[in-house]
Coordinates of C-alpha atoms in Angstrom, one line a residue:
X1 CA 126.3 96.4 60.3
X2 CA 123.5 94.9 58.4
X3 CA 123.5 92.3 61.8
X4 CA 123.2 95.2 64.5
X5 CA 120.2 97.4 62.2
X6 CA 118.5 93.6 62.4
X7 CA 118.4 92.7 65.4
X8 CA 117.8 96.5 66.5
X9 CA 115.1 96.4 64.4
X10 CA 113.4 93.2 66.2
X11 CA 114.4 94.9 69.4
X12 CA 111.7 97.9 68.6
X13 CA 109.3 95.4 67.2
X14 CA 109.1 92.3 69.6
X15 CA 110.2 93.8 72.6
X16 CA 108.9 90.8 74.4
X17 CA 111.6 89.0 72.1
X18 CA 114.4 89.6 74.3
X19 CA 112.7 89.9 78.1
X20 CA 111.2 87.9 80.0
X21 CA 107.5 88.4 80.9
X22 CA 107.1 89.5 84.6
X23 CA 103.1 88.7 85.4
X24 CA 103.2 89.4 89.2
X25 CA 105.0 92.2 88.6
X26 CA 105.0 93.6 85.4
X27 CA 104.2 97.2 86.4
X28 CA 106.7 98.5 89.7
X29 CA 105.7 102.6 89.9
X30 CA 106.2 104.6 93.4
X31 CA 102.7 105.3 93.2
X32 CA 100.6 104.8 95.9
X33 CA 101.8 101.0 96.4
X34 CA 105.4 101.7 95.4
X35 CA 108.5 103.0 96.8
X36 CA 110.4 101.1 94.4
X37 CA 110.8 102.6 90.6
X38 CA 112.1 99.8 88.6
X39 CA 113.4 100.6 84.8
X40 CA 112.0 97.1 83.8
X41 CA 108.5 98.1 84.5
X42 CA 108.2 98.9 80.7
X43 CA 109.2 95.4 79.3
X44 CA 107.5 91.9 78.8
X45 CA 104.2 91.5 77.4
X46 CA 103.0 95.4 78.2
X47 CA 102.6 97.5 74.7
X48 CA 103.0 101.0 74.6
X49 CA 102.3 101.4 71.0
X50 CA 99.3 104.4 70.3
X51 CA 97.2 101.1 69.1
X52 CA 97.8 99.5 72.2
X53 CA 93.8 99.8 73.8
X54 CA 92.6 98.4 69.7
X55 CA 94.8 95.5 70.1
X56 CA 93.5 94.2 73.3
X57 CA 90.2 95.1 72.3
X58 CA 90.4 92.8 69.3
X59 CA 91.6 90.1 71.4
X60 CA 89.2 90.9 73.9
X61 CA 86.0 89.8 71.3
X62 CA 84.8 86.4 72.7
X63 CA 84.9 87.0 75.9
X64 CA 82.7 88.4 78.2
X65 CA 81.7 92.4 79.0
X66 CA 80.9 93.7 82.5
X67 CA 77.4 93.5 82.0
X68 CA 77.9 89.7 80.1
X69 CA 79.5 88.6 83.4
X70 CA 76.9 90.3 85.9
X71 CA 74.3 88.4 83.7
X72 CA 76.2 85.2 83.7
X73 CA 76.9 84.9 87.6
X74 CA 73.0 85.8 88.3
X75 CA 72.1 83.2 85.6
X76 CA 74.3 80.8 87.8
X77 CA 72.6 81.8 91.0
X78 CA 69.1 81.3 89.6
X79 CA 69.9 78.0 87.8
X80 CA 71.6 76.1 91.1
X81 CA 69.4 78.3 94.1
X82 CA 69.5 75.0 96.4
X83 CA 73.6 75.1 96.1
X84 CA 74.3 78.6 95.2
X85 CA 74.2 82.2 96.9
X86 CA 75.2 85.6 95.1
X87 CA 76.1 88.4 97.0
X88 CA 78.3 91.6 96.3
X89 CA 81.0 92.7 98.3
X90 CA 81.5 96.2 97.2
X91 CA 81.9 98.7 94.3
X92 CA 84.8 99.6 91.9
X93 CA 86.0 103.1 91.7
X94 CA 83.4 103.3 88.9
X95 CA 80.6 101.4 90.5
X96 CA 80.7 98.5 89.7
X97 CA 79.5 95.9 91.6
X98 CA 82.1 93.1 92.9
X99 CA 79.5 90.1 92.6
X100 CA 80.4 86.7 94.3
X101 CA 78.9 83.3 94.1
X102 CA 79.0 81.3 97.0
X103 CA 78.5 77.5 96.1
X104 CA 77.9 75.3 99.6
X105 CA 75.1 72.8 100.2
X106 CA 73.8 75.3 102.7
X107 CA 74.7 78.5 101.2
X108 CA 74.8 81.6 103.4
X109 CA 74.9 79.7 106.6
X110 CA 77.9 79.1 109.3
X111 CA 79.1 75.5 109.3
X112 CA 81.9 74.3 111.0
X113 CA 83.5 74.0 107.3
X114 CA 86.6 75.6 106.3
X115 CA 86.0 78.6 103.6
X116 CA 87.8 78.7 100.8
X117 CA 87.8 81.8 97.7
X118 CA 88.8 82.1 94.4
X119 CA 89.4 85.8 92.9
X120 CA 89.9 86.7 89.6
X121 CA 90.8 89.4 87.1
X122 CA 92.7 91.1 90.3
X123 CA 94.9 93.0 86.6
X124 CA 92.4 94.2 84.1
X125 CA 94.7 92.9 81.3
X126 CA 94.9 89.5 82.7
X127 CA 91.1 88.1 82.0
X128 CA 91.6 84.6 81.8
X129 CA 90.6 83.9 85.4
X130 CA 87.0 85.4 84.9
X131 CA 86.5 83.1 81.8
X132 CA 87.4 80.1 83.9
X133 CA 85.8 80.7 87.0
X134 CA 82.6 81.1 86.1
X135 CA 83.1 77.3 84.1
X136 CA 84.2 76.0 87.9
X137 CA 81.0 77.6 89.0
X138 CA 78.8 75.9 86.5
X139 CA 80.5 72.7 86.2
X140 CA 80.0 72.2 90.3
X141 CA 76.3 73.0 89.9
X142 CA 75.9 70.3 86.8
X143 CA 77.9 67.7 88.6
X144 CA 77.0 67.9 92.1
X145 CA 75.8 64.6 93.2
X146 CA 77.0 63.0 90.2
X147 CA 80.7 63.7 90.5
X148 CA 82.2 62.5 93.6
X149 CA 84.7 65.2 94.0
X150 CA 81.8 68.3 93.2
X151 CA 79.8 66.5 95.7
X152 CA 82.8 66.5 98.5
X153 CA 83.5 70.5 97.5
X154 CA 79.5 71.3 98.3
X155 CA 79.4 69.6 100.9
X156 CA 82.3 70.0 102.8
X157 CA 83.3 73.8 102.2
X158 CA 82.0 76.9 101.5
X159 CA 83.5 78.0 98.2
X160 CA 83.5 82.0 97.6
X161 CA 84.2 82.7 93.6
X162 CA 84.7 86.6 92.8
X163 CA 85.3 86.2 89.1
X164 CA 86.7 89.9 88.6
X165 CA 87.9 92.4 91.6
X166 CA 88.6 94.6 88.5
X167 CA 86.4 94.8 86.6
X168 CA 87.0 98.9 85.6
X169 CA 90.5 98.0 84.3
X170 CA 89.0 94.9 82.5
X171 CA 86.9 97.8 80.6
X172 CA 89.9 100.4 80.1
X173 CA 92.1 96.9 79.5
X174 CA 95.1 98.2 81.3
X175 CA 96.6 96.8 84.2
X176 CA 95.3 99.0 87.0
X177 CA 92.2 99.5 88.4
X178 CA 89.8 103.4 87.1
X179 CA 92.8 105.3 88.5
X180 CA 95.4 102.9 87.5
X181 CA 97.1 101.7 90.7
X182 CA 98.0 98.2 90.2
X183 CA 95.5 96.7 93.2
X184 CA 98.2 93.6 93.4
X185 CA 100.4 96.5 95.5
X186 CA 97.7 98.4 97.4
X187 CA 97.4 96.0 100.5
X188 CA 99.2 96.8 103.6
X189 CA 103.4 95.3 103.6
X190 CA 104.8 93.6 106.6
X191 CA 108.4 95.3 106.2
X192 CA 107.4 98.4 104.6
X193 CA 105.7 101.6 105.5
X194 CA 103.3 101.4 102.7
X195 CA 99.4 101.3 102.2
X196 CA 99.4 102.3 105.9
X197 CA 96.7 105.2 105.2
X198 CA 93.3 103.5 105.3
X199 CA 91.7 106.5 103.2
X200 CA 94.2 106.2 100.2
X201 CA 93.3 102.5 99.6
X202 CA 91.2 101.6 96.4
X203 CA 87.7 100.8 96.9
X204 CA 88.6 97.0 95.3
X205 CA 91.2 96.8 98.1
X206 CA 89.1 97.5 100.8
X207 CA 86.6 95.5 100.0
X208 CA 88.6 92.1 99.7
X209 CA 89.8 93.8 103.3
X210 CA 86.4 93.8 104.9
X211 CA 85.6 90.4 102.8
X212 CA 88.4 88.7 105.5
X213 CA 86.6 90.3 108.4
X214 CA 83.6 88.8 107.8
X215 CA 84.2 85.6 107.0
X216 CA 87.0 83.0 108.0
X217 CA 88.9 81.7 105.1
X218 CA 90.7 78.6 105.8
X219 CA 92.5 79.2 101.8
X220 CA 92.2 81.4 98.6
X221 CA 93.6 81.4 95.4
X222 CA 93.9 84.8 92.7
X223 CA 94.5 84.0 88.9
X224 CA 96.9 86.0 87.1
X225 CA 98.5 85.6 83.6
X226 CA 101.5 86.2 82.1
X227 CA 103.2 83.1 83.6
X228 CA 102.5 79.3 84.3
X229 CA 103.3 79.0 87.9
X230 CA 102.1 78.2 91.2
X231 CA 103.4 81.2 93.8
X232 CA 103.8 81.0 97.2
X233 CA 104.7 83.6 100.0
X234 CA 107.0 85.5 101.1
X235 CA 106.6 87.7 98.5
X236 CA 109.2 90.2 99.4
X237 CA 111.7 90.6 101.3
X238 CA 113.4 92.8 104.3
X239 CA 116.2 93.7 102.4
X240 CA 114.1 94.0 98.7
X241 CA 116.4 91.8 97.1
X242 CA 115.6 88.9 95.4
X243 CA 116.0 85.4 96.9
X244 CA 114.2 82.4 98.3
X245 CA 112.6 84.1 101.8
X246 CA 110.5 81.2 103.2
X247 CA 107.3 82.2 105.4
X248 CA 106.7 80.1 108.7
X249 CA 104.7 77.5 106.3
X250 CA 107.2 77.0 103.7
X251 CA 106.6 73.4 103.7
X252 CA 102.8 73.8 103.7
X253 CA 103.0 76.4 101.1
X254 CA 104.6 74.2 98.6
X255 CA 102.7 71.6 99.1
X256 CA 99.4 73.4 98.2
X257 CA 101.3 74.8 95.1
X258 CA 102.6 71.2 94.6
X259 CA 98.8 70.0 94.5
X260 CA 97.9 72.9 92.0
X261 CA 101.0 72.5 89.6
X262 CA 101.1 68.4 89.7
X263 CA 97.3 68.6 88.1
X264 CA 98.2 71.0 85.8
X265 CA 100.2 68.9 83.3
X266 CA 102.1 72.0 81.3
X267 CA 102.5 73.4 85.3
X268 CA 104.3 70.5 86.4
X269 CA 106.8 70.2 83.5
X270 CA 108.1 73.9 83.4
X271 CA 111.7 74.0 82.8
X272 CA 111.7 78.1 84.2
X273 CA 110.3 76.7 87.3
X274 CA 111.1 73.3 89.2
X275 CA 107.6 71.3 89.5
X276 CA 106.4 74.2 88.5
X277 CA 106.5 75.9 91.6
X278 CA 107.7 79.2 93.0
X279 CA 109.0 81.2 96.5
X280 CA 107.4 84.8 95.3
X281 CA 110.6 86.6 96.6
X282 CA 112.5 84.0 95.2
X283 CA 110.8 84.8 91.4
X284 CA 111.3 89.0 92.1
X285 CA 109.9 90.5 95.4
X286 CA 106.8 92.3 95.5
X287 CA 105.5 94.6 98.2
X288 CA 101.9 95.6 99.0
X289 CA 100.9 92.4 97.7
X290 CA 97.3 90.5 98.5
X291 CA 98.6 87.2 98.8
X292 CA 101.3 87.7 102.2
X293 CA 98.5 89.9 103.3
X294 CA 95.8 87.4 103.4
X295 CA 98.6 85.2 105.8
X296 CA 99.7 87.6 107.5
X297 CA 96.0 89.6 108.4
X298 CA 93.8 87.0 107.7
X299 CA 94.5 83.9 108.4
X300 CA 94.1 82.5 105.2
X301 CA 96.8 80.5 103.3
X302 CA 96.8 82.2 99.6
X303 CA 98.8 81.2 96.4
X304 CA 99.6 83.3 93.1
X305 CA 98.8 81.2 90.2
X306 CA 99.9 81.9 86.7
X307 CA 97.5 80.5 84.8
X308 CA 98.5 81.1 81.1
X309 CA 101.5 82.3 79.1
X310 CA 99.8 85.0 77.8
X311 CA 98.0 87.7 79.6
X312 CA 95.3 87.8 77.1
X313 CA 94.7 85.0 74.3
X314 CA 92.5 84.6 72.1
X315 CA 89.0 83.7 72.9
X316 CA 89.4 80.4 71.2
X317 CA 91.8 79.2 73.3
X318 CA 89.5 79.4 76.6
X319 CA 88.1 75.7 76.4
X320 CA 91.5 74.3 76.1
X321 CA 92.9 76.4 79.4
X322 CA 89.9 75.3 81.1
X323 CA 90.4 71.9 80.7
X324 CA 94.2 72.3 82.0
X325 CA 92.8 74.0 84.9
X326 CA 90.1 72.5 86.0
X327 CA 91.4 69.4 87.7
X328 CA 94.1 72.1 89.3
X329 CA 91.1 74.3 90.7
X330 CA 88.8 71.3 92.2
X331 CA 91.8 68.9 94.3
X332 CA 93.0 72.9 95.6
X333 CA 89.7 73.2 97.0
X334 CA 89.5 69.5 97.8
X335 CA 92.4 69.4 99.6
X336 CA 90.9 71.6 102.8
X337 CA 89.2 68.8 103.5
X338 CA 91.5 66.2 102.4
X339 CA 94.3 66.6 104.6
X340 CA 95.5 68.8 107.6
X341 CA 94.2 68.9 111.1
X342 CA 90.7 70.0 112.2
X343 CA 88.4 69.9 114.5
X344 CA 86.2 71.9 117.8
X345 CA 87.2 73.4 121.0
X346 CA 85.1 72.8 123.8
X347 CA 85.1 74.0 127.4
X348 CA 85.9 70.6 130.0
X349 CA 83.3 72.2 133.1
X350 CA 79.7 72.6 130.5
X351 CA 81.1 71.8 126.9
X352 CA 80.7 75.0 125.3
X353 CA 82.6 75.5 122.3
X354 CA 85.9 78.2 123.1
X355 CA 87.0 80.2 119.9
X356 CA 90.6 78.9 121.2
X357 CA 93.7 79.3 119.2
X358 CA 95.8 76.4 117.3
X359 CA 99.0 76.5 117.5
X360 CA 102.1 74.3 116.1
X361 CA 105.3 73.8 118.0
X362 CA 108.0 75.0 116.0
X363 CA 105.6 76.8 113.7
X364 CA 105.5 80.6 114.4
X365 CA 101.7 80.8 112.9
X366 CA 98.8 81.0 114.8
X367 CA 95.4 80.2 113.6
X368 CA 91.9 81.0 115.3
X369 CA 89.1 78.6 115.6
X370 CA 85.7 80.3 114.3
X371 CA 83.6 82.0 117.1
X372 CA 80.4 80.4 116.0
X373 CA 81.3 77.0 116.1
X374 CA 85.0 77.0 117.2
X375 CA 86.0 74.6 114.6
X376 CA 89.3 74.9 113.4
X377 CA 90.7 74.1 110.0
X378 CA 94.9 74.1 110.1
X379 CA 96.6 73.2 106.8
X380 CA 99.8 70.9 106.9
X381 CA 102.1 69.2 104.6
X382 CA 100.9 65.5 105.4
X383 CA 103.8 63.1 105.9
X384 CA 105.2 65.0 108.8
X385 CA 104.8 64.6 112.8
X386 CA 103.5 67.7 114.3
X387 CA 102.6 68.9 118.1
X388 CA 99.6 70.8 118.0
X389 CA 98.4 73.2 121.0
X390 CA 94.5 74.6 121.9
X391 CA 95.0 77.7 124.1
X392 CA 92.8 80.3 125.1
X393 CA 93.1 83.0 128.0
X394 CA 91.4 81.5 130.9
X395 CA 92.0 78.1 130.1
X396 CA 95.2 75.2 130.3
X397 CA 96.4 75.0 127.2
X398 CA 96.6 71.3 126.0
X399 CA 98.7 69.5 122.9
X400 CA 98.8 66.4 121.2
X401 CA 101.2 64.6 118.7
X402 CA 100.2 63.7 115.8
X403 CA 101.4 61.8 112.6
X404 CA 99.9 63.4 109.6
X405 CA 99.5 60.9 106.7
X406 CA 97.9 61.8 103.5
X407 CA 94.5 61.7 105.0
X408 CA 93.1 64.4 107.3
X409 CA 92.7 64.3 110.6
X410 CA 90.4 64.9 113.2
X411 CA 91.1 65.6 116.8
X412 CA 89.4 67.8 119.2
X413 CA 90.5 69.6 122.1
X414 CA 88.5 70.1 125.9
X415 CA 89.8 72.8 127.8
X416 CA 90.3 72.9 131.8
X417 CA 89.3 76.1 133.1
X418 CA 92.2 77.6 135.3
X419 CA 91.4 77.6 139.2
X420 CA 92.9 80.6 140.8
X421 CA 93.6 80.6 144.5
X422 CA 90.1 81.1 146.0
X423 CA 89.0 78.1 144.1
X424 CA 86.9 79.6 141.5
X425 CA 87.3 79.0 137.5
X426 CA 88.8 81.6 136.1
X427 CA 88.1 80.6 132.3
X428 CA 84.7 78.8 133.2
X429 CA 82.6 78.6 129.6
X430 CA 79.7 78.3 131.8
X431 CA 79.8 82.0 132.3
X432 CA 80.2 83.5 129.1
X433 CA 76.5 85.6 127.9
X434 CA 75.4 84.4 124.2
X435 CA 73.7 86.8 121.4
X436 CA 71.3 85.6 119.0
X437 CA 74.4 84.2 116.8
X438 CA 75.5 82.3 119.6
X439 CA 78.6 84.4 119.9
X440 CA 80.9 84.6 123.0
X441 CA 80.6 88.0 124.5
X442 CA 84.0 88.2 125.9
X443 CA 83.8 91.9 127.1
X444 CA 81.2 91.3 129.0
X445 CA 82.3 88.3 130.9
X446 CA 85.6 89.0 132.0
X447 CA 84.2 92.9 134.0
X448 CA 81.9 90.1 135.6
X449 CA 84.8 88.0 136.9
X450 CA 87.0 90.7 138.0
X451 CA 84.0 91.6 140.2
X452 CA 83.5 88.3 141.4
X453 CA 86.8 87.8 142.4
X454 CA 87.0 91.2 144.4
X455 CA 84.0 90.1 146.4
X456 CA 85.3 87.0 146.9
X457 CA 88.4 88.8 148.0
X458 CA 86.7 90.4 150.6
X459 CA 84.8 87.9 151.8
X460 CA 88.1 85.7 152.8
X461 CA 89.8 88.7 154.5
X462 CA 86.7 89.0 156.6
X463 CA 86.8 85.4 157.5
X464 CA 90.2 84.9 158.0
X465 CA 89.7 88.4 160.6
X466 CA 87.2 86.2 162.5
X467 CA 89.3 83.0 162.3
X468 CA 92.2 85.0 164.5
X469 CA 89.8 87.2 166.5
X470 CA 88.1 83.9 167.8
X471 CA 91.6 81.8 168.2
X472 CA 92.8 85.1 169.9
X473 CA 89.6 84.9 172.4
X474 CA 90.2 81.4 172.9
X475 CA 93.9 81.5 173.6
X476 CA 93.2 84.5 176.5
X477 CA 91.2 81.8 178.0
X478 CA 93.2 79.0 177.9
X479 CA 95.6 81.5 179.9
X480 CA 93.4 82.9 182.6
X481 CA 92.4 79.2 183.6
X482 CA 96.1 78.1 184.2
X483 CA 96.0 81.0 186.3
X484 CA 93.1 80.5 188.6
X485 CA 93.4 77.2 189.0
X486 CA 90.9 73.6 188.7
X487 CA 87.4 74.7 188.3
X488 CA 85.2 73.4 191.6
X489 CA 81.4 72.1 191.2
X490 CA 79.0 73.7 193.5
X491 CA 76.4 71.3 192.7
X492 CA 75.5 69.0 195.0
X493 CA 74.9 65.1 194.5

């Protein structure tokens, strides 16, 4: 009896004791984000004691406020202005601006680079990732130049950092954003019905949304806590049960979390996870997520990353998860330029660049070369033989084989306009009109070329009217001179 009242007793008390933290996913509701009400959404690391808010505030005391961070990242910005831009890309629901720093030898400008981002503090109770990030930022603009690896990051990709999408829970320290809806569920789901109603989003979500729209990114990453692990889409599944469910770039996929995990010592030993490593689905299934969104909608290949055991430790204990994550942060970012495929699309009949689309044979992904450049940046788990394809309306789609080593590669693509029937170029690069950005204006080409081709159209039929008008004439001749006979000469010699 005296057993039972025990271990009741430390049941009450260290609730965390007996379950399992669940960072990803720690909070299931049916609210806006949910259809799924899951009884475990009250376990793990989340207190509901009354002194729940004082405790996190206590712990909370070494790092930085709201205003401490907006003072740090402008700080950053005016210390490193050569290497360094600072922009926002929205508001929280309380106003809040969502400041990023943008570290790139030429800052601000289109490059045919591949883009990578880093968000943090996407929980409010998971602040970790704010801390760190804004020690990535600083240590590229102290080392750049002197480090060979900051030096290939500034160089060779635009690196976005958004230190805290939420920063209004990071003030409340709960989990959801200013009207608590866990922003990790408020994106659009690929199986699910949910998130479908643009106006019901959360200003955060819409701005990371619009963030994808206007700029290409090649990769991200989002740091979370509660967990060290590196995860990887799917994160749900069709069904909503929980098993492995692989996305068309399993291999790739786990071979960016591989390069995370494998430089994060603790990572890479995990005996909960294998290299410490995980299929999101495979871990528990999430829906509404950011990360299968950013694949799916943008383009971009994301991971998860757990970055700490604990949602919130002490601020003491920032320097030391710094310097396990730091080397795990840089080669992530290194490795867009480190491996995989890239390289420009040109037209074959003026060299223009085409904003084509790469494709891999038994890869159902698609990526999108940029429109300014058309440079293309395709991630791939080296080691492997691949066929990639260029294709673009207009033009013959061409492939190559290639034998990815550990190295990246570089191989270009020159499109052949399609000739259609009349003999003009149906996809000609030559034709397409230019703005000020030097932007394809594809809407305005193609009403062009449908005109073309109908006046072309009717220039043929006319011709080919005259062609049997005339042989018609010629063979009535032909006839009437049979009939009358050898032609005499009345001219006299």
């Amino acid at each position: 009896m005296k057993l039972i009242l025990s271990l009741l007793f430390l049941s009450l008390r260290f609730p965390s004791f007996f379950h399992p933290a669940e960072a990803r996913g720690g909070e299931r509701t049916s609210s806006i984000s949910g259809f799924m009400v899951d009884n475990n959404a009250i376990r793990g690391r989340h207190l509901f004691q009354e002194n729940h808010f004082q405790k996190l505030d206590n712990l909370a005391h070494g790092y930085m406020t709201n205003s401490d961070l907006e003072n740090a990242i402008k700080a950053f910005g005016n210390r490193c202005p050569s290497i360094s831009r600072i922009y926002s890309i929205g508001k929280s629901v309380k106003g809040v601006p969502l400041w990023v720093m943008e570290i790139s030898d030429n800052p601000g400008k289109e490059e045919a680079e591949p883009a990578f981002k880093f968000i943090g503090n996407v929980h409010g109770d998971e602040p970790v990732g704010r801390e760190l990030l804004l020690l990535l930022a600083n240590w590229l603009c102290d080392n750049y130049m002197k480090d060979p690896l900051a030096t290939l990051i500034v160089n060779n990709v635009h690196l976005h950092i958004l230190p805290s999408m939420n920063p209004d829970g990071f003030l409340l320290r709960q989990r959801g954003n200013a009207n608590n809806i866990d922003l990790n569920r408020d994106f659009p789901d690929q199986f699910f019905s949910i998130n479908d109603d643009v106006g019901a989003r959360q200003p955060e979500t819409k701005a990371i949304m619009s963030w994808l729209k206007e700029i290409q990114f090649t990769a991200s990453a989002s740091l979370h806590g509660g967990a060290l692990v590196a995860n990887y889409p799917w994160d749900g599944t069709q069904d909503r049960r929980k098993y492995y469910y692989a996305c068309p770039d399993d291999k790739t996929f786990k071979f960016l979390a591989s390069v995370y995990s494998r430089s994060h010592h603790n990572m890479s030993l995990s005996e909960e996870f294998q290299g410490g490593i995980t299929n999101g689905a495979s871990w528990y299934p999430i829906y509404g997520g950011m990360q299968d969104w950013n694949y799916i909608h943008g383009g971009c290949f994301e991971l998860t990353l757990e970055i700490s055991d604990n949602k919130w430790p002490t601020a003491n204990e920032l320097p030391t998860l710094w310097e396990l994550n730091k080397m795990s942060m840089l080669n992530l970012v290194a490795v867009l330029v480190k491996t995989g495929v890239h390289g420009r699309i040109f037209s074959s009949d003026c060299g223009r660049p085409l904003p084509a689309s790469i494709a891999v044979k038994r890869i159902n992904y698609t990526i999108k070369a940029t429109e300014a450049f058309a440079d293309y940046h395709r991630l791939l788990a080296p080691g492997e033989r691949y066929d990639v394809v260029a294709k673009m309306p207009g033009y013959k789609s061409k492939s190559t084989s290639i034998l990815l080593a550990e190295e990246a590669m570089t191989v270009d693509f020159i499109l052949d306009p399609v000739i259609t029937p009349m003999g003009s170029l149906l996809g000609s690069g030559c034709d397409f009109s230019w703005d000020n950005k030097s932007r394809l204006q594809l809407v305005e080409y193609f009403p062009r070329l449908h005109l073309e081709i109908s006046l072309t159209l009717v220039v043929v039929i006319l011709v080919f009217l005259c062609f049997l008008l005339r042989r018609r004439a010629i063979l009535n001749y032909l006839k009437h001179r049979e009939s009358v006979g050898p032609i005499r000469s009345n001219v006299a010699v």
